[in-house]
CSV table of C-alpha atoms and ligand atoms in Angstrom, one decimal:
chain,number,residue,atom,x,y,z
A,4,MET,CA,39.7,92.6,132.5
A,5,PRO,CA,41.3,91.8,129.5
A,6,ASP,CA,45.0,91.2,129.3
A,7,LEU,CA,46.6,93.6,126.8
A,8,GLY,CA,50.2,91.7,127.0
A,9,SER,CA,51.8,90.9,124.0
A,10,ARG,CA,55.3,89.1,123.3
A,11,TYR,CA,57.5,91.3,120.8
A,12,LEU,CA,61.2,89.9,120.1
A,13,GLY,CA,60.9,87.8,123.2
A,14,PHE,CA,59.9,90.6,125.6
A,15,ALA,CA,56.7,90.2,127.4
A,16,LEU,CA,55.2,93.7,126.7
A,17,ARG,CA,52.4,94.8,129.2
A,18,THR,CA,50.7,96.2,125.9
A,19,PRO,CA,51.4,96.0,122.3
A,20,LEU,CA,51.6,99.9,122.0
A,21,VAL,CA,55.2,101.0,121.5
A,22,ALA,CA,56.8,104.4,120.7
A,23,SER,CA,58.6,104.2,117.4
A,24,SER,CA,61.5,105.9,116.3
A,25,SER,CA,61.1,110.0,116.6
A,26,PRO,CA,62.7,113.1,118.0
A,27,LEU,CA,60.4,112.2,121.2
A,28,THR,CA,62.5,109.3,122.0
A,29,GLY,CA,66.0,111.0,121.6
A,30,THR,CA,66.0,112.5,125.2
A,31,LEU,CA,65.9,110.9,128.2
A,32,ASP,CA,63.1,113.3,129.5
A,33,GLY,CA,61.1,112.4,126.4
A,34,LEU,CA,61.8,108.7,127.2
A,35,ARG,CA,60.7,109.1,130.6
A,36,GLN,CA,57.5,110.7,129.6
A,37,LEU,CA,56.6,108.1,127.2
A,38,GLU,CA,56.9,105.4,129.8
A,39,ASP,CA,55.0,107.2,132.1
A,40,ALA,CA,52.2,107.4,129.6
A,41,GLY,CA,52.3,103.9,128.9
A,42,ALA,CA,54.5,103.0,126.5
A,43,SER,CA,55.6,99.5,126.6
A,44,ALA,CA,58.7,99.7,124.7
A,45,VAL,CA,60.8,102.4,123.3
A,46,VAL,CA,62.9,102.8,119.7
A,47,LEU,CA,65.4,105.2,119.7
A,48,PRO,CA,66.0,107.9,117.0
A,49,SER,CA,68.4,105.8,114.5
A,50,LEU,CA,72.0,106.4,114.1
A,51,PHE,CA,72.7,106.4,110.4
A,52,GLU,CA,75.6,105.0,108.6
A,53,GLU,CA,76.4,108.2,107.1
A,54,GLU,CA,77.1,109.7,110.5
A,55,LEU,CA,79.1,106.6,111.9
A,56,VAL,CA,81.3,107.0,108.5
A,57,HIS,CA,81.7,110.7,108.8
A,58,ASP,CA,82.8,110.3,112.6
A,59,ALA,CA,85.3,108.0,111.1
A,60,LEU,CA,86.7,110.3,108.5
A,61,VAL,CA,86.8,113.1,110.8
A,62,LEU,CA,88.8,111.2,113.1
A,63,HIS,CA,90.9,109.4,110.9
A,64,GLY,CA,91.2,111.1,107.7
A,65,ALA,CA,90.2,108.1,105.9
A,66,LEU,CA,87.0,106.5,104.4
A,67,GLU,CA,86.0,103.4,106.2
A,68,GLU,CA,86.4,100.4,104.1
A,69,GLY,CA,83.4,99.1,102.4
A,70,SER,CA,81.1,101.8,102.9
A,71,GLU,CA,80.2,102.8,99.3
A,72,SER,CA,77.4,105.0,99.8
A,73,PHE,CA,79.5,107.6,101.5
A,74,ALA,CA,81.7,109.1,98.7
A,75,GLU,CA,78.6,110.1,97.0
A,76,ALA,CA,76.7,110.9,100.2
A,77,ARG,CA,79.0,113.5,101.9
A,78,THR,CA,78.3,115.7,99.1
A,79,TYR,CA,75.0,116.2,100.3
A,80,LEU,CA,75.8,115.9,103.9
A,81,PRO,CA,76.2,118.6,106.8
A,82,GLU,CA,79.7,119.7,107.5
A,83,PRO,CA,82.0,118.1,110.0
A,84,GLY,CA,81.3,118.9,113.5
A,85,HIS,CA,77.6,118.4,113.1
A,86,TYR,CA,78.0,114.7,113.6
A,87,GLU,CA,80.8,114.6,116.2
A,88,SER,CA,80.0,112.3,118.6
A,89,ALA,CA,77.0,111.0,117.0
A,90,LEU,CA,77.5,107.7,118.3
A,91,ASP,CA,78.9,108.8,121.8
A,92,LYS,CA,75.6,110.6,122.3
A,93,LEU,CA,73.7,107.5,121.2
A,94,LEU,CA,75.8,105.3,123.4
A,95,GLU,CA,75.0,107.4,126.3
A,96,LEU,CA,71.4,107.7,125.8
A,97,VAL,CA,71.1,103.8,125.6
A,98,ALA,CA,73.0,103.8,129.2
A,99,ALA,CA,70.8,106.5,130.5
A,100,ALA,CA,67.6,105.1,129.3
A,101,LYS,CA,68.5,101.3,130.4
A,102,ASP,CA,69.2,103.0,134.2
A,103,ALA,CA,66.0,105.0,134.4
A,104,LEU,CA,63.4,102.8,132.4
A,105,ALA,CA,61.9,99.6,133.1
A,106,ILE,CA,60.7,98.7,129.6
A,107,PRO,CA,62.7,97.6,126.9
A,108,VAL,CA,64.9,100.2,125.2
A,109,ILE,CA,65.6,99.2,121.4
A,110,ALA,CA,68.3,101.3,119.6
A,111,SER,CA,68.2,101.7,115.9
A,112,LEU,CA,70.6,101.6,113.1
A,113,ASN,CA,70.0,103.2,109.7
A,114,GLY,CA,72.1,102.1,106.5
A,115,THR,CA,72.1,100.2,103.4
A,116,THR,CA,75.7,99.0,103.0
A,117,ARG,CA,78.1,96.4,104.6
A,118,GLY,CA,80.8,98.0,106.0
A,119,GLY,CA,82.9,98.4,109.2
A,120,TRP,CA,80.1,100.6,110.6
A,121,THR,CA,78.1,97.5,111.3
A,122,SER,CA,80.6,97.0,114.3
A,123,ILE,CA,78.8,99.6,116.2
A,124,ALA,CA,75.9,97.3,116.7
A,125,ARG,CA,78.0,95.7,119.3
A,126,ALA,CA,78.9,98.7,121.2
A,127,ILE,CA,75.2,99.5,121.4
A,128,GLU,CA,74.7,96.3,123.2
A,129,THR,CA,77.2,96.7,125.5
A,130,ALA,CA,75.9,100.2,126.4
A,131,GLY,CA,72.8,98.3,127.3
A,132,ALA,CA,70.3,98.0,124.4
A,133,ASP,CA,67.6,95.4,125.0
A,134,ALA,CA,67.4,94.7,121.2
A,135,LEU,CA,68.3,96.4,117.8
A,136,GLU,CA,66.3,97.6,115.0
A,137,LEU,CA,68.0,98.0,111.5
A,138,ASN,CA,66.3,100.4,109.2
A,139,LEU,CA,67.0,99.3,105.6
A,140,TYR,CA,66.1,103.0,104.1
A,141,ARG,CA,66.9,102.8,100.5
A,142,VAL,CA,65.9,104.7,97.4
A,143,ALA,CA,66.8,102.0,94.6
A,144,ALA,CA,67.4,104.9,92.0
A,145,ASP,CA,70.0,103.3,90.1
A,146,PRO,CA,69.0,101.8,86.7
A,147,SER,CA,72.1,99.7,86.5
A,148,ARG,CA,71.2,97.9,89.7
A,149,ASN,CA,69.0,95.0,89.4
A,150,ALA,CA,66.4,93.9,92.3
A,151,ALA,CA,68.1,90.7,93.0
A,152,GLU,CA,71.8,92.3,93.6
A,153,LEU,CA,70.1,95.2,96.1
A,154,GLU,CA,68.3,92.5,97.8
A,155,GLN,CA,71.3,90.3,98.2
A,156,ARG,CA,73.0,93.5,99.6
A,157,SER,CA,70.5,94.1,102.3
A,158,LEU,CA,70.8,90.5,103.4
A,159,GLU,CA,74.3,90.6,103.6
A,160,LEU,CA,73.9,93.9,105.8
A,161,ILE,CA,71.6,92.0,108.1
A,162,ALA,CA,73.6,89.2,108.5
A,163,ALA,CA,76.6,91.3,109.1
A,164,VAL,CA,74.9,93.1,112.1
A,165,ARG,CA,73.3,89.7,113.2
A,166,ALA,CA,77.2,88.6,113.6
A,167,GLU,CA,77.8,91.7,115.8
A,168,VAL,CA,75.1,91.3,118.6
A,169,THR,CA,73.3,88.4,120.8
A,170,ILE,CA,70.2,90.7,121.4
A,171,PRO,CA,67.1,90.2,119.6
A,172,LEU,CA,67.3,92.0,116.0
A,173,SER,CA,64.3,93.6,114.1
A,174,VAL,CA,64.7,94.6,110.5
A,175,LYS,CA,62.4,97.8,109.5
A,176,LEU,CA,61.4,97.3,105.9
A,177,SER,CA,60.1,99.4,103.1
A,178,PRO,CA,57.0,98.6,101.1
A,179,PHE,CA,58.9,98.3,97.8
A,180,PHE,CA,60.1,95.1,97.0
A,181,THR,CA,59.2,93.1,94.0
A,182,ALA,CA,58.4,90.0,96.1
A,183,LEU,CA,58.0,91.3,99.8
A,184,ALA,CA,56.7,88.3,101.2
A,185,ASP,CA,59.9,86.4,99.9
A,186,PHE,CA,62.4,89.1,101.1
A,187,ALA,CA,60.7,88.9,104.6
A,188,ALA,CA,61.4,85.4,104.5
A,189,CYS,CA,65.1,86.0,103.8
A,190,ALA,CA,65.6,88.5,106.4
A,191,VAL,CA,64.4,86.0,108.8
A,192,LYS,CA,66.5,83.3,107.4
A,193,VAL,CA,69.8,85.7,107.9
A,194,GLY,CA,69.0,86.2,111.3
A,195,ALA,CA,65.9,88.7,111.7
A,196,ASP,CA,63.9,88.2,114.9
A,197,GLY,CA,61.4,90.6,113.9
A,198,LEU,CA,60.3,92.9,111.1
A,199,VAL,CA,58.7,96.1,111.4
A,200,LEU,CA,56.4,97.0,108.5
A,201,PHE,CA,57.0,100.1,107.3
A,202,ASN,CA,59.6,102.4,107.0
A,203,ARG,CA,57.6,105.7,105.5
A,204,PHE,CA,59.1,107.2,102.5
A,205,TYR,CA,59.4,111.2,102.6
A,206,GLN,CA,58.7,112.5,99.1
A,207,PRO,CA,60.5,115.9,98.3
A,208,ASP,CA,58.8,118.3,96.6
A,209,PHE,CA,59.9,121.4,93.9
A,210,ASP,CA,60.0,125.2,95.0
A,211,LEU,CA,58.9,126.8,91.8
A,212,GLU,CA,60.3,129.8,92.7
A,213,THR,CA,63.8,128.5,93.7
A,214,LEU,CA,63.6,125.7,91.5
A,215,GLU,CA,65.2,123.6,94.2
A,216,ILE,CA,64.3,120.5,96.0
A,217,VAL,CA,62.3,121.0,99.4
A,218,PRO,CA,62.3,118.2,101.8
A,219,THR,CA,58.7,117.9,103.3
A,220,LEU,CA,58.3,116.1,106.4
A,221,THR,CA,54.6,115.3,106.5
A,222,LEU,CA,53.2,113.1,109.7
A,223,SER,CA,51.3,110.0,108.7
A,224,THR,CA,47.3,109.7,108.4
A,225,PRO,CA,45.4,107.1,109.5
A,226,GLU,CA,44.6,106.2,105.9
A,227,GLU,CA,48.2,105.0,105.6
A,228,LEU,CA,47.2,102.3,108.0
A,229,ARG,CA,46.1,99.7,105.1
A,230,LEU,CA,49.8,99.1,103.5
A,231,PRO,CA,51.2,97.8,107.1
A,232,LEU,CA,47.6,96.2,107.7
A,233,ARG,CA,47.6,94.3,104.4
A,234,TRP,CA,51.4,92.8,104.6
A,235,ILE,CA,50.9,91.8,108.3
A,236,ALA,CA,48.1,90.0,107.5
A,237,LEU,CA,49.8,88.2,104.5
A,238,LEU,CA,53.1,87.6,106.4
A,239,HIS,CA,51.5,86.6,109.8
A,240,GLY,CA,52.2,82.9,110.4
A,241,ARG,CA,54.2,82.6,107.3
A,242,VAL,CA,57.3,84.1,108.5
A,243,LYS,CA,58.9,82.9,112.2
A,244,ALA,CA,59.1,86.5,113.2
A,245,SER,CA,57.7,89.0,115.4
A,246,LEU,CA,55.7,91.5,113.6
A,247,ALA,CA,55.5,95.2,114.3
A,248,ALA,CA,53.0,97.6,112.5
A,249,SER,CA,54.6,101.2,111.9
A,250,SER,CA,52.8,104.1,109.7
A,251,GLY,CA,49.3,105.4,110.4
A,252,ILE,CA,48.4,104.1,113.7
A,253,HIS,CA,46.7,107.0,115.3
A,254,SER,CA,43.7,105.2,117.4
A,255,ALA,CA,42.9,102.3,119.2
A,256,GLN,CA,40.8,100.9,116.1
A,257,GLY,CA,44.1,101.1,114.2
A,258,ALA,CA,45.9,99.3,116.9
A,259,LEU,CA,43.2,96.7,116.8
A,260,LYS,CA,43.0,96.2,113.3
A,261,VAL,CA,46.9,95.7,112.9
A,262,LEU,CA,46.7,93.2,115.9
A,263,LEU,CA,43.9,91.3,114.1
A,264,ALA,CA,45.9,91.1,111.3
A,265,GLY,CA,48.7,89.4,113.1
A,266,ALA,CA,51.0,92.2,114.7
A,267,ASP,CA,52.8,92.0,118.0
A,268,ALA,CA,53.5,95.4,118.1
A,269,ALA,CA,51.9,98.3,117.3
A,270,MET,CA,54.3,101.3,116.9
A,271,MET,CA,53.5,105.0,116.9
A,272,ALA,CA,55.6,108.3,116.0
A,273,SER,CA,53.0,110.7,114.3
A,274,ALA,CA,50.4,110.3,116.9
A,275,LEU,CA,52.5,111.0,119.4
A,276,LEU,CA,54.1,114.2,117.8
A,277,ARG,CA,50.6,115.3,117.2
A,278,ARG,CA,48.9,114.9,120.5
A,279,GLY,CA,51.8,114.1,123.0
A,280,PRO,CA,52.4,110.7,125.2
A,281,GLY,CA,49.0,111.2,126.5
A,282,VAL,CA,48.1,109.0,123.5
A,283,PHE,CA,49.0,106.1,124.8
A,284,ARG,CA,46.8,105.8,127.9
A,285,GLU,CA,43.8,107.1,125.6
A,286,ILE,CA,44.5,104.3,123.2
A,287,GLU,CA,45.1,101.5,125.9
A,288,GLN,CA,41.8,102.5,127.7
A,289,ALA,CA,39.6,102.4,124.4
A,290,MET,CA,41.3,99.0,123.3
A,291,MET,CA,40.1,97.9,126.9
A,292,ARG,CA,36.8,99.1,126.3
A,293,TRP,CA,36.6,97.4,122.9
A,294,LEU,CA,38.1,94.0,124.0
A,295,GLU,CA,35.3,94.0,126.9
A,296,GLU,CA,32.4,94.9,124.4
A,297,HIS,CA,33.5,92.0,122.1
A,298,GLU,CA,34.0,89.4,124.7
A,299,TYR,CA,37.9,88.9,124.6
A,300,GLN,CA,40.0,87.8,127.4
A,301,SER,CA,43.2,89.0,126.0
A,302,VAL,CA,45.1,90.4,123.1
A,303,THR,CA,46.7,87.2,122.6
A,304,GLN,CA,43.1,85.6,121.6
A,305,LEU,CA,42.4,88.7,119.2
A,306,LYS,CA,46.0,88.2,117.4
A,307,GLY,CA,46.1,87.2,113.6
A,308,SER,CA,42.5,86.2,113.7
A,309,ALA,CA,42.2,88.2,110.6
A,310,SER,CA,45.1,87.1,109.1
A,311,GLN,CA,45.9,85.5,105.8
A,312,ARG,CA,47.5,82.3,107.4
A,313,ALA,CA,44.6,80.0,106.8
A,314,SER,CA,44.3,81.2,103.0
A,315,PRO,CA,45.8,78.4,100.7
A,316,ASN,CA,46.2,81.0,98.0
A,317,PRO,CA,46.9,84.7,99.1
A,318,GLU,CA,47.7,85.7,95.5
A,319,ALA,CA,44.4,84.6,94.4
A,320,PHE,CA,42.5,86.2,97.3
A,321,GLU,CA,44.4,89.5,96.7
A,322,ARG,CA,43.3,89.4,92.9
A,323,ALA,CA,39.4,88.7,94.1
A,324,GLN,CA,39.5,91.8,96.5
A,325,TYR,CA,41.3,93.8,93.9
A,326,LEU,CA,38.3,93.2,91.2
A,327,ARG,CA,35.7,93.3,94.1
A,328,THR,CA,37.0,96.6,95.3
A,329,LEU,CA,36.8,98.1,91.6
A,330,ARG,CA,33.7,96.9,90.7
A,331,SER,CA,32.2,98.3,94.2
A,332,TYR,CA,32.8,101.9,93.0
A,333,THR,CA,29.6,104.1,92.8
A,334,LYS,CA,29.3,107.6,91.8
A,335,GLY,CA,29.3,109.5,95.0
B,418,LIG,C1,60.0,113.4,112.8
B,418,LIG,C2,60.4,111.9,112.7
B,418,LIG,C3,61.6,111.5,112.8
B,418,LIG,C4,61.9,109.8,112.6
B,418,LIG,N1,63.2,109.4,112.9
B,418,LIG,C5,63.3,108.1,112.6
B,418,LIG,C6,64.4,107.5,112.8
B,418,LIG,O1,65.4,108.1,113.0
B,418,LIG,N2,64.6,105.9,112.4
B,418,LIG,C7,63.5,105.4,112.2
B,418,LIG,O2,63.5,104.3,111.8
B,418,LIG,N3,62.3,105.9,112.0
B,418,LIG,C8,62.2,107.3,112.0
B,418,LIG,N4,61.0,108.0,111.8
B,418,LIG,C9,59.7,107.3,111.5
B,418,LIG,C10,58.9,106.4,112.5
B,418,LIG,O3,59.4,105.8,113.6
B,418,LIG,C11,57.9,105.7,111.8
B,418,LIG,O4,58.3,104.5,111.3
B,418,LIG,C12,57.0,106.4,110.9
B,418,LIG,O5,56.7,107.9,111.1
B,418,LIG,C13,55.4,105.8,110.5
B,418,LIG,O6,55.1,105.8,111.7
B,418,LIG,P1,53.5,106.7,112.2
B,418,LIG,O7,52.7,106.8,111.2
B,418,LIG,O8,53.0,106.2,113.5
B,418,LIG,O9,54.4,108.0,112.4
B,418,LIG,C14,60.8,109.4,112.4
B,418,LIG,C15,59.4,109.7,111.9
B,418,LIG,C16,59.2,111.4,112.2
B,418,LIG,C17,57.9,111.9,112.0
């Protein structure tokens, strides 16, 4: 029987299949169900910088030093009380999950600015988290701030969180960087042990009757896999970090493709929310069949075999593919 084991952030995972942050990982019951169904690790829902700074404001009546985003963000945030104990709840969940589960429990922080809030990372480690995922969700909407400045701030944030913890640290990236490969390498240089590709950006819509912005949350489709697939293939072997794919994995085919590209972990949220935790078993069995049929002994043997590690000039390769793709169009 092929060995599905994979190493991610230094953990020997039974399979590469991981439950990424979603409401399903937000309760102990949900986490137990995911482990029972075959998840090899779980990422808890993020604790947001805004929640922590809000808590601090409620408690101390003062702004946390350095958390610049809060002053403006507070206008859009729910009332005090909503966030009360967001941190306490997370710490309780981490401790309970560690107690109940045998698989690695990865906590998640979501923020953009360096500030007092990053010291929370230490409390999360103390509560028992096996690793920490830092989600850098940012929409670079200010025309007066250039890419270099924003990237520098993100790198400072990674370094600040790194300085707080000794557990492995992964960074969940957006695909919107001018030079993503360089930023990925810099993130590793300042302390990321792993990269999660990618954050999904939620695109709000307009309501033509109320003329209001309507937040919409649509689950991913399998077509969205292409973006992480390409970037994992480009980064595999070029950055010294574990790589996890997130966005568009809904089947064994999706999981196998990201492994071929060079991923160490295949993360899922939408597929689990749509079809339930049983998706883990289904995908695991189908992966096993595929590996047997194609005479692979293990996931390790498969990993990265379709990456661009050996390509001396990935930029030229990408241009050639682009040209080929456009030329291949035939009217349907
Ligand atoms: C309802 C919902 C809640 C989510 N909450 C978080 C979160 O708290 N932190 C985070 O990093 N990602 C969060 N995500 C993003 C997922 O972890 C995942 O990266 C994204 O959905 C893409 O993967 P998928 O195609 O498997 O859904 C959430 C996704 C959904 C659908």
